[in-house]
Tab-separated table of C-alpha atoms in Angstrom:
chain	number	residue	atom	x	y	z
O	286	MET	CA	-117.528	79.867	-116.536
O	287	SER	CA	-118.284	83.689	-117.620
O	288	SER	CA	-120.925	85.638	-115.280
O	289	GLY	CA	-123.076	85.454	-119.035
O	290	ALA	CA	-122.956	82.056	-119.620
O	291	ARG	CA	-124.189	81.749	-115.661
O	292	ALA	CA	-127.163	83.941	-116.185
O	293	ALA	CA	-128.221	82.203	-119.723
O	294	ALA	CA	-127.876	78.667	-117.435
O	295	ALA	CA	-129.638	80.123	-114.702
O	296	ILE	CA	-132.221	81.198	-117.433
O	297	ALA	CA	-132.454	78.586	-119.377
O	298	ARG	CA	-132.472	76.109	-115.731
O	299	LYS	CA	-135.729	78.203	-114.773
O	300	ASP	CA	-137.558	78.226	-117.634
O	301	ILE	CA	-137.093	74.215	-117.635
O	302	VAL	CA	-137.749	74.181	-114.022
O	303	SER	CA	-141.679	76.509	-114.456
O	304	GLN	CA	-141.963	73.575	-117.917
O	305	ALA	CA	-141.441	70.940	-115.733
O	306	ARG	CA	-144.248	72.105	-113.167
O	307	LYS	CA	-146.869	73.333	-116.367
O	308	ARG	CA	-146.025	70.213	-118.583
O	309	PHE	CA	-148.773	70.661	-121.185
O	310	GLU	CA	-146.647	72.784	-123.569
O	311	VAL	CA	-144.396	70.119	-124.306
O	312	PHE	CA	-147.129	67.967	-123.973
O	313	SER	CA	-149.481	70.145	-127.021
O	314	MET	CA	-146.030	70.353	-129.320
O	315	PHE	CA	-145.701	66.528	-129.062
O	316	LEU	CA	-149.326	65.824	-129.607
O	317	PHE	CA	-148.884	68.281	-132.611
O	318	ALA	CA	-146.435	66.468	-133.789
O	319	LEU	CA	-148.391	63.193	-133.833
O	320	ILE	CA	-150.996	64.582	-135.844
O	321	SER	CA	-148.517	65.547	-138.253
O	322	VAL	CA	-146.912	62.628	-138.574
O	323	LEU	CA	-150.798	60.856	-139.397
O	324	ALA	CA	-152.106	64.180	-141.844
O	325	PHE	CA	-148.429	63.310	-143.729
O	326	SER	CA	-149.230	59.415	-143.264
O	327	PHE	CA	-152.696	59.989	-145.291
O	328	ALA	CA	-150.940	62.368	-147.674
O	329	VAL	CA	-148.827	59.637	-149.024
O	330	ALA	CA	-151.255	56.827	-147.799
O	331	GLY	CA	-148.142	54.731	-146.409
O	332	GLN	CA	-145.856	54.213	-149.481
O	333	VAL	CA	-143.388	56.226	-149.028
O	334	GLU	CA	-139.792	56.578	-149.992
O	335	ALA	CA	-137.446	55.930	-147.102
O	336	ASP	CA	-134.688	59.568	-147.756
O	337	THR	CA	-138.569	61.297	-148.071
O	338	ALA	CA	-140.348	59.913	-145.225
O	339	SER	CA	-136.475	60.825	-142.961
O	340	ALA	CA	-137.169	64.261	-144.310
O	341	LEU	CA	-140.565	64.125	-143.777
O	342	VAL	CA	-139.171	64.382	-140.267
O	343	TRP	CA	-137.718	67.827	-140.217
O	344	VAL	CA	-140.646	69.070	-142.029
O	345	ILE	CA	-143.090	68.145	-139.353
O	346	ILE	CA	-140.426	70.004	-136.543
O	347	PHE	CA	-139.632	72.942	-137.749
O	348	LEU	CA	-143.885	73.082	-137.818
O	349	THR	CA	-143.916	71.771	-134.291
O	350	GLY	CA	-141.050	74.617	-133.456
O	351	MET	CA	-143.539	76.790	-135.013
O	352	PHE	CA	-145.675	77.011	-132.332
O	353	GLY	CA	-143.901	75.332	-129.449
O	354	PHE	CA	-140.689	78.261	-129.725
O	355	ALA	CA	-143.385	81.262	-130.376
O	356	PRO	CA	-143.889	81.528	-126.298
O	357	VAL	CA	-140.904	81.569	-125.537
O	358	PHE	CA	-140.425	85.259	-125.138
O	359	ILE	CA	-144.042	86.153	-125.751
O	360	SER	CA	-145.540	84.228	-122.792
O	361	GLU	CA	-142.551	86.525	-120.848
O	362	ALA	CA	-144.372	89.699	-122.658
O	363	GLU	CA	-147.662	89.046	-121.601
O	364	THR	CA	-147.093	87.886	-117.712
O	365	GLY	CA	-145.267	91.028	-117.188
O	366	THR	CA	-142.293	89.777	-116.538
O	367	LEU	CA	-140.199	90.810	-119.316
O	368	ARG	CA	-139.121	93.932	-118.017
O	369	GLY	CA	-137.835	92.002	-114.916
O	370	LEU	CA	-135.440	90.481	-117.661
O	371	SER	CA	-134.640	93.756	-119.346
O	372	VAL	CA	-133.402	95.246	-116.564
O	373	ALA	CA	-131.760	92.226	-114.412
O	374	PRO	CA	-127.905	92.451	-114.420
O	375	VAL	CA	-126.780	90.419	-117.032
O	376	PRO	CA	-125.875	91.003	-120.337
O	377	SER	CA	-128.792	90.720	-122.929
O	378	TRP	CA	-127.188	88.536	-124.774
O	379	SER	CA	-127.235	85.678	-121.991
O	380	VAL	CA	-130.873	86.686	-121.960
O	381	TYR	CA	-131.302	85.130	-125.650
O	382	ILE	CA	-129.123	81.980	-125.191
O	383	GLY	CA	-131.043	80.802	-122.126
O	384	LYS	CA	-133.574	81.293	-124.065
O	385	VAL	CA	-132.341	78.868	-126.585
O	386	VAL	CA	-130.803	76.334	-123.605
O	387	TYR	CA	-134.314	75.895	-123.273
O	388	GLY	CA	-135.912	75.986	-126.615
O	389	PHE	CA	-133.291	73.007	-127.618
O	390	VAL	CA	-134.588	71.145	-124.490
O	391	ILE	CA	-137.880	70.910	-124.916
O	392	MET	CA	-137.274	70.588	-128.710
O	393	GLY	CA	-135.276	67.764	-127.864
O	394	ILE	CA	-137.759	65.896	-125.363
O	395	VAL	CA	-140.337	65.716	-128.174
O	396	GLU	CA	-137.878	64.560	-130.978
O	397	VAL	CA	-136.750	61.308	-128.203
O	398	PHE	CA	-140.301	60.692	-128.401
O	399	LEU	CA	-141.381	61.789	-132.449
O	400	ILE	CA	-138.651	60.455	-133.824
O	401	PRO	CA	-139.125	56.834	-133.318
O	402	ILE	CA	-142.562	56.787	-133.776
O	403	CYS	CA	-142.363	58.025	-137.326
O	404	MET	CA	-139.433	56.180	-137.836
O	405	ALA	CA	-141.883	52.905	-136.871
O	406	MET	CA	-145.034	54.683	-138.825
O	407	LEU	CA	-143.712	55.901	-142.224
O	408	ASN	CA	-141.178	52.838	-142.563
O	409	PHE	CA	-137.454	54.169	-142.410
O	410	SER	CA	-134.178	53.718	-140.431
O	411	PHE	CA	-131.529	56.289	-138.976
O	412	THR	CA	-129.726	53.105	-137.684
O	413	ALA	CA	-127.439	53.404	-140.498
O	414	ASP	CA	-124.781	56.155	-139.222
O	415	PRO	CA	-125.983	57.073	-135.781
O	416	THR	CA	-123.714	59.283	-135.065
O	417	PHE	CA	-123.517	61.397	-138.008
O	418	VAL	CA	-127.388	61.407	-136.998
O	419	LEU	CA	-127.390	62.514	-133.557
O	420	PHE	CA	-124.956	65.300	-134.418
O	421	THR	CA	-126.829	66.542	-137.264
O	422	PHE	CA	-130.321	66.823	-135.128
O	423	ALA	CA	-128.529	68.423	-131.985
O	424	ILE	CA	-127.186	70.881	-134.416
O	425	GLY	CA	-130.474	71.595	-136.219
O	426	THR	CA	-132.560	71.301	-133.076
O	427	LEU	CA	-130.093	73.960	-131.437
O	428	ASP	CA	-130.335	76.392	-135.021
O	429	LEU	CA	-134.076	75.949	-135.390
O	430	ALA	CA	-134.275	76.993	-131.163
O	431	ALA	CA	-132.028	79.923	-131.847
O	432	VAL	CA	-134.010	81.059	-134.373
O	433	GLY	CA	-137.870	80.458	-132.893
O	434	ALA	CA	-136.427	81.959	-129.775
O	435	MET	CA	-135.236	85.741	-131.861
O	436	ALA	CA	-138.631	85.063	-134.065
O	437	SER	CA	-140.572	85.062	-130.484
O	438	ALA	CA	-138.554	88.048	-129.584
O	439	LEU	CA	-139.330	89.807	-133.430
O	440	THR	CA	-143.352	89.072	-132.684
O	441	MET	CA	-143.252	91.196	-128.831
O	442	PRO	CA	-144.143	94.123	-130.098
O	443	ALA	CA	-146.478	93.106	-133.033
O	444	GLU	CA	-150.856	92.903	-133.301
O	445	SER	CA	-152.153	89.752	-133.428
O	446	LYS	CA	-149.093	87.483	-132.242
O	447	SER	CA	-150.519	83.891	-133.264
O	448	THR	CA	-151.197	85.077	-137.199
O	449	VAL	CA	-147.190	87.238	-136.820
O	450	TYR	CA	-145.133	84.933	-135.582
O	451	PRO	CA	-144.695	82.172	-138.439
O	452	LEU	CA	-143.905	85.338	-140.536
O	453	VAL	CA	-141.046	85.993	-138.385
O	454	TYR	CA	-140.480	82.298	-138.090
O	455	PHE	CA	-140.483	80.887	-141.920
O	456	PRO	CA	-137.952	83.265	-143.927
O	457	THR	CA	-135.163	82.528	-140.835
O	458	ALA	CA	-135.750	79.452	-140.745
O	459	THR	CA	-136.313	78.310	-144.054
O	460	SER	CA	-132.589	78.182	-145.088
O	461	ALA	CA	-131.881	75.572	-142.119
O	462	LEU	CA	-134.897	73.695	-142.978
O	463	ILE	CA	-133.431	73.403	-146.874
O	464	LEU	CA	-129.996	72.203	-145.240
O	465	LEU	CA	-131.221	69.576	-143.297
O	466	VAL	CA	-134.138	67.836	-144.895
O	467	GLU	CA	-130.491	67.342	-147.503
O	468	ILE	CA	-128.806	66.216	-145.120
O	469	THR	CA	-130.622	63.993	-143.014
O	470	ARG	CA	-132.301	62.530	-147.099
O	471	ILE	CA	-128.177	61.680	-148.028
O	472	LEU	CA	-127.571	59.951	-144.477
O	473	VAL	CA	-131.015	58.227	-144.645
O	474	SER	CA	-130.465	56.597	-147.925
O	475	GLY	CA	-127.097	58.136	-149.395
O	476	PRO	CA	-123.975	57.119	-150.591
O	477	GLY	CA	-121.675	58.403	-148.066
O	478	LEU	CA	-120.529	60.695	-146.085
O	479	ILE	CA	-118.644	63.127	-148.333
O	480	PRO	CA	-121.292	64.889	-149.854
O	481	VAL	CA	-122.988	65.220	-146.351
O	482	ALA	CA	-119.676	67.402	-144.678
O	483	LEU	CA	-120.285	70.350	-146.945
O	484	LEU	CA	-123.740	70.731	-145.931
O	485	LEU	CA	-122.898	69.880	-142.329
O	486	GLN	CA	-120.578	72.960	-142.574
O	487	PHE	CA	-122.638	75.094	-144.125
O	488	LEU	CA	-125.548	74.400	-140.919
O	489	VAL	CA	-122.509	74.703	-138.977
O	490	ALA	CA	-122.234	78.391	-139.936
O	491	HIS	CA	-125.999	78.855	-139.899
O	492	LEU	CA	-126.061	78.063	-136.884
O	493	LEU	CA	-122.801	80.031	-135.878
O	494	ALA	CA	-124.346	83.362	-137.984
O	495	MET	CA	-128.129	83.261	-136.400
O	496	THR	CA	-126.702	82.736	-132.804
O	497	SER	CA	-123.909	85.812	-133.380
O	498	LEU	CA	-126.232	87.912	-135.277
O	499	SER	CA	-129.192	87.133	-132.737
O	500	GLY	CA	-127.166	87.812	-129.616
O	501	ALA	CA	-125.671	90.811	-130.184
O	502	VAL	CA	-128.311	92.694	-132.058
O	503	PHE	CA	-130.796	90.756	-129.405
O	504	HIS	CA	-130.060	93.992	-126.905
O	505	PHE	CA	-132.387	95.894	-128.892
O	506	THR	CA	-135.463	94.210	-128.900
O	507	LEU	CA	-135.491	94.133	-124.816
O	508	THR	CA	-135.256	98.093	-125.408
O	509	GLY	CA	-137.153	98.830	-128.298
F	208	MET	CA	-135.394	118.379	-159.425
F	209	ASN	CA	-131.944	119.456	-158.376
F	210	ILE	CA	-129.392	118.492	-161.116
F	211	LEU	CA	-127.986	115.109	-159.338
F	212	ARG	CA	-130.908	113.165	-159.611
F	213	MET	CA	-131.404	114.471	-163.328
F	214	VAL	CA	-128.115	113.443	-164.743
F	215	LEU	CA	-129.107	110.060	-162.904
F	216	TYR	CA	-132.166	109.749	-164.621
F	217	LEU	CA	-130.804	110.975	-167.822
F	218	VAL	CA	-127.625	108.726	-167.976
F	219	THR	CA	-130.320	105.253	-166.739
F	220	ALA	CA	-132.319	105.994	-169.281
F	221	VAL	CA	-129.434	106.636	-172.320
F	222	ILE	CA	-128.054	103.120	-170.690
F	223	THR	CA	-131.186	101.454	-170.327
F	224	PHE	CA	-131.791	102.456	-174.229
F	225	VAL	CA	-128.253	100.718	-175.121
F	226	TYR	CA	-128.842	97.685	-172.914
F	227	VAL	CA	-132.198	96.657	-174.901
F	228	TRP	CA	-130.625	97.456	-178.058
F	229	MET	CA	-127.612	95.391	-177.288
F	230	THR	CA	-129.738	92.598	-175.603
F	231	TRP	CA	-132.496	92.752	-178.974
F	232	LEU	CA	-129.872	93.317	-181.552
F	233	PHE	CA	-125.982	93.300	-181.236
F	234	ALA	CA	-125.602	90.519	-179.634
F	235	PRO	CA	-125.966	87.502	-181.593
F	236	PRO	CA	-127.497	83.868	-180.847
F	237	GLU	CA	-125.584	81.592	-179.150
F	238	ALA	CA	-124.591	78.031	-180.753
F	239	THR	CA	-126.160	75.854	-178.710
F	240	LEU	CA	-129.053	78.272	-177.435
F	241	GLY	CA	-130.125	80.053	-179.805
F	242	GLU	CA	-132.275	82.889	-179.663
F	243	LEU	CA	-132.657	82.059	-176.124
F	244	ILE	CA	-130.021	83.733	-174.777
F	245	ARG	CA	-131.473	86.782	-174.252
F	246	ILE	CA	-133.833	85.748	-172.041
F	247	LEU	CA	-130.573	85.490	-170.183
F	248	PHE	CA	-129.933	89.182	-169.938
F	249	GLN	CA	-133.077	89.586	-168.136
F	250	HIS	CA	-132.685	86.828	-165.523
F	251	THR	CA	-129.289	87.205	-164.548
F	252	SER	CA	-129.093	91.112	-164.193
F	253	PRO	CA	-132.524	91.227	-161.902
F	254	ALA	CA	-131.168	88.498	-160.190
F	255	LEU	CA	-127.517	90.263	-158.723
F	256	VAL	CA	-129.682	93.189	-158.536
F	257	ALA	CA	-132.192	91.893	-156.590
F	258	TYR	CA	-129.230	90.007	-153.988
F	259	LEU	CA	-128.144	93.998	-153.605
F	260	ALA	CA	-130.746	95.730	-152.699
F	261	PHE	CA	-131.723	92.873	-149.771
F	262	GLY	CA	-127.828	94.131	-149.138
F	263	THR	CA	-128.733	97.307	-149.004
F	264	THR	CA	-131.699	96.474	-146.575
F	265	LEU	CA	-129.085	95.154	-144.395
F	266	VAL	CA	-126.999	98.279	-144.604
F	267	GLY	CA	-129.465	100.482	-143.568
F	268	SER	CA	-130.882	97.900	-141.089
F	269	VAL	CA	-127.237	97.720	-139.451
F	270	LEU	CA	-127.379	101.850	-139.969
F	271	TYR	CA	-130.626	102.428	-138.039
F	272	ILE	CA	-129.557	100.200	-135.068
F	273	TRP	CA	-126.389	101.768	-134.938
F	274	LYS	CA	-127.358	105.483	-135.283
F	275	GLN	CA	-131.538	105.742	-134.561
F	276	ASP	CA	-131.841	107.944	-137.720
F	277	LEU	CA	-135.197	106.568	-139.456
F	278	LYS	CA	-134.010	107.615	-142.772
F	279	PHE	CA	-131.833	104.460	-142.783
F	280	ASP	CA	-134.711	102.773	-142.006
F	281	VAL	CA	-136.915	103.752	-144.642
F	282	ILE	CA	-133.978	103.055	-147.158
F	283	GLY	CA	-134.133	99.622	-145.676
F	284	ALA	CA	-137.982	99.462	-146.527
F	285	ALA	CA	-137.755	100.948	-149.387
F	286	SER	CA	-135.230	98.709	-150.825
F	287	ILE	CA	-137.081	95.357	-149.958
F	288	LYS	CA	-139.934	96.529	-152.238
F	289	ILE	CA	-137.435	96.627	-155.009
F	290	GLY	CA	-136.390	93.425	-154.279
F	291	LEU	CA	-139.168	91.631	-154.323
F	292	LEU	CA	-140.202	93.633	-157.723
F	293	PHE	CA	-136.743	92.028	-159.417
F	294	THR	CA	-136.804	88.573	-157.258
F	295	LYS	CA	-140.339	88.318	-159.310
F	296	ILE	CA	-139.281	89.034	-162.188
F	297	THR	CA	-135.873	86.858	-162.501
F	298	LEU	CA	-138.665	84.228	-161.508
F	299	ILE	CA	-141.387	84.605	-164.056
F	300	SER	CA	-138.066	84.711	-166.456
F	301	GLY	CA	-136.191	82.136	-165.117
F	302	MET	CA	-139.683	79.260	-165.652
F	303	ILE	CA	-140.254	81.278	-169.224
F	304	TRP	CA	-136.227	79.701	-169.899
F	305	ALA	CA	-137.177	76.999	-168.319
F	306	ASN	CA	-140.356	76.349	-169.899
F	307	ALA	CA	-138.375	77.103	-173.836
F	308	TYR	CA	-135.536	75.148	-172.811
F	309	TRP	CA	-136.106	72.209	-170.853
F	310	GLY	CA	-140.348	71.840	-171.213
F	311	VAL	CA	-140.805	72.414	-168.019
F	312	ALA	CA	-141.302	75.696	-166.017
F	313	TRP	CA	-140.600	74.822	-162.512
F	314	ASN	CA	-138.006	71.739	-161.992
F	315	TRP	CA	-137.192	72.788	-158.253
F	316	ASP	CA	-133.788	73.212	-159.002
F	317	PRO	CA	-131.959	74.368	-155.990
F	318	ARG	CA	-131.224	77.491	-157.605
F	319	GLU	CA	-135.386	78.057	-158.341
F	320	THR	CA	-136.085	77.367	-154.928
F	321	THR	CA	-133.915	79.448	-152.678
F	322	THR	CA	-134.704	82.009	-155.006
F	323	LEU	CA	-138.567	81.668	-154.320
F	324	VAL	CA	-137.374	81.526	-150.517
F	325	LEU	CA	-135.853	84.522	-150.656
F	326	TRP	CA	-138.518	86.038	-151.873
F	327	ILE	CA	-141.075	84.620	-149.858
F	328	ALA	CA	-138.701	85.844	-146.792
F	329	TYR	CA	-138.616	89.398	-147.685
F	330	ALA	CA	-142.133	90.225	-148.475
F	331	CYS	CA	-142.451	88.118	-144.623
F	332	ILE	CA	-140.511	91.455	-143.914
F	333	LEU	CA	-143.261	93.709	-145.355
F	334	GLY	CA	-146.022	91.829	-143.666
F	335	TYR	CA	-144.461	92.061	-140.142
F	336	ARG	CA	-143.660	95.389	-140.510
F	337	ALA	CA	-147.500	96.629	-141.163
F	338	SER	CA	-148.232	94.470	-138.185
F	339	VAL	CA	-146.380	96.520	-135.656
F	340	ASN	CA	-148.410	100.264	-135.163
F	341	ASP	CA	-146.140	102.063	-133.488
F	342	ARG	CA	-143.148	103.633	-135.710
F	343	ASP	CA	-140.280	103.709	-133.585
F	344	VAL	CA	-140.487	100.126	-132.522
F	345	ARG	CA	-141.611	99.163	-136.135
F	346	ALA	CA	-138.041	100.562	-137.616
F	347	GLN	CA	-136.413	99.064	-134.415
F	348	PHE	CA	-137.829	95.409	-134.926
F	349	GLY	CA	-137.674	95.297	-138.806
F	350	SER	CA	-133.979	96.478	-138.621
F	351	ILE	CA	-133.524	94.214	-136.716
F	352	PHE	CA	-135.768	91.450	-138.950
F	353	GLY	CA	-133.791	92.648	-142.099
F	354	ILE	CA	-130.792	91.916	-140.517
F	355	ILE	CA	-131.419	88.233	-139.411
F	356	SER	CA	-133.019	87.898	-143.036
F	357	PHE	CA	-130.099	88.087	-144.727
F	358	PRO	CA	-128.252	84.727	-144.242
F	359	ALA	CA	-131.074	83.769	-147.056
F	360	VAL	CA	-129.367	86.046	-149.526
F	361	PHE	CA	-126.571	84.003	-148.704
F	362	LEU	CA	-127.854	80.699	-149.179
F	363	SER	CA	-129.363	81.497	-152.569
F	364	TYR	CA	-126.114	82.803	-154.013
F	365	ILE	CA	-123.870	80.070	-153.065
F	366	SER	CA	-126.870	77.335	-153.515
F	367	ILE	CA	-125.984	75.908	-156.846
F	368	HIS	CA	-122.262	75.621	-155.624
F	369	ILE	CA	-123.765	73.064	-152.732
F	370	TRP	CA	-126.162	71.375	-154.398
F	371	ASN	CA	-126.090	69.464	-157.897
F	372	THR	CA	-128.539	72.147	-159.764
F	373	LEU	CA	-129.415	73.013	-163.761
F	374	HIS	CA	-128.312	76.729	-163.242
F	375	PRO	CA	-124.614	77.161	-165.350
F	376	ILE	CA	-122.480	78.873	-163.023
F	377	VAL	CA	-121.629	82.017	-165.558
F	378	ILE	CA	-120.047	84.250	-163.687
F	379	THR	CA	-116.379	82.301	-162.250
F	380	PRO	CA	-113.633	84.198	-160.471
F	381	GLY	CA	-111.565	84.181	-164.218
F	382	GLY	CA	-114.492	85.670	-165.805
F	383	LEU	CA	-117.654	85.413	-167.198
F	384	ASN	CA	-117.837	81.872	-168.733
F	385	MET	CA	-119.560	82.809	-172.202
F	386	GLY	CA	-118.951	84.627	-175.464
F	387	VAL	CA	-117.528	88.129	-175.130
F	388	GLU	CA	-120.222	90.057	-176.824
F	389	HIS	CA	-122.351	87.813	-174.640
F	390	GLY	CA	-120.242	89.274	-171.823
F	391	MET	CA	-120.711	92.479	-172.460
F	392	THR	CA	-124.310	92.165	-173.327
F	393	LEU	CA	-124.649	90.936	-169.841
F	394	MET	CA	-122.374	93.442	-168.312
F	395	MET	CA	-124.323	96.028	-169.808
F	396	SER	CA	-127.650	94.555	-168.535
F	397	LEU	CA	-125.925	94.736	-165.126
F	398	ILE	CA	-125.436	98.647	-165.335
F	399	ALA	CA	-128.546	99.344	-166.799
F	400	ILE	CA	-130.752	97.855	-164.479
F	401	GLY	CA	-128.587	98.442	-161.322
F	402	LEU	CA	-128.816	102.381	-162.609
F	403	VAL	CA	-133.011	102.206	-162.664
F	404	TYR	CA	-132.587	100.445	-159.268
F	405	ALA	CA	-131.240	103.628	-157.856
F	406	VAL	CA	-133.852	105.694	-159.877
F	407	LEU	CA	-136.592	103.360	-158.037
F	408	LEU	CA	-134.941	103.878	-154.598
F	409	ASP	CA	-134.669	107.383	-155.027
F	410	LEU	CA	-138.267	107.466	-155.920
F	411	THR	CA	-139.639	105.005	-153.102
F	412	TYR	CA	-137.161	106.616	-150.889
F	413	ARG	CA	-138.972	110.104	-151.367
F	414	ILE	CA	-142.375	108.501	-151.655
F	415	ASP	CA	-142.309	106.771	-148.441
F	416	SER	CA	-140.570	109.794	-146.544
F	417	ALA	CA	-142.767	111.841	-147.557
F	418	SER	CA	-145.725	109.530	-146.331
F	419	GLU	CA	-144.346	109.505	-142.859
F	420	ARG	CA	-144.211	113.241	-143.200
F	421	LEU	CA	-148.072	112.864	-143.753
F	422	MET	CA	-148.771	110.947	-141.012
F	423	GLU	CA	-146.428	112.502	-139.086
F	424	ILE	CA	-148.705	115.551	-139.250
F	425	ARG	CA	-152.562	113.301	-139.356
F	426	MET	CA	-150.453	112.431	-135.639
F	427	SER	CA	-150.078	115.997	-134.603
F	428	ARG	CA	-153.001	117.071	-135.033
F	429	SER	CA	-155.483	113.786	-133.675
């Protein structure tokens, strides 16, 4: 493992341990997701098709990410520890990748509890093709974490950060959301894997584009 | 006004006049679409020029990050404003077309949706830039935002190839999928709107640069 990858793993581990002590952020994210499920249930009055309900799961995860990923860098800036990260003798991209992994883990924990609840309350099932569903959720969550971490870094110098964060998160995450909703809809109701394969390729391409673009320019957010 | 700028404005005026003439008089009604074909010339070209504008923002952002010269940031931000204008024209002309041809103004077609997302995305960049007070930090972070938003442009462009869509594929690798007169008119509209974009970018850049200088003077006096 290279020194950059080791640094990224150390940063992710530091954040996960810190989160395990506090716990409230993951718990708050889960509660927010649950409230969103309830709100959607009220809106559709329980009468919703399986493909639409499965797509709603991504909308809920997207909205949960909107405030779940926001503190990834903002909290570092507020507590004054960002300076330490910016002068640490590690490549800048490893700081970014460490934060992406941390975001992926906390959102993954929320999803483990959220998805079975959604399946029960919105009356649909992901059991038709569990391998593809798992792959889609892993890539999708990683993509949203990559976008969310970069959005958090960009929000650091803004005034009224809580208002500005969605302005940064939305434009960069929506492309992934559109693909994820479509893929999930096809997986639940669809005619097979052939139409999903092309969309999955674009999703992976989006993940690679966002991670490489963000990793390449991340250095400038620490020095800005 | 320097001579190059004057030539640009003059050529733009002439080409735009030719474009209007070709759109409304030269191009014949299409066999199945009839007179509605004329909306296409006000729809396709602004869409392509909007992509060009957001591409210019990407280039300006990369150049700012590389050279740290504020002029590239001003160009990138100016191009967003004009790109938003052309995206708006694309959306409105598309809605007029859809209402006339399909009977519904908005169909949630993948190209429509991704174009609306594109408009919102770049409007968000302007909103974000307004929230950062420090000029250099705004340029630095705004440029990064301009770079990482570009995949939305790509998704909008390829949306008709990856989803079933109401939008016909007009521009193919083998050429334009339309009659000769319509193809010529579309090309002319692309050139004319491209030139209008260049003029608007030049004007917006000059206004924004002057505004920057004014702000610097105010800051130095306060």
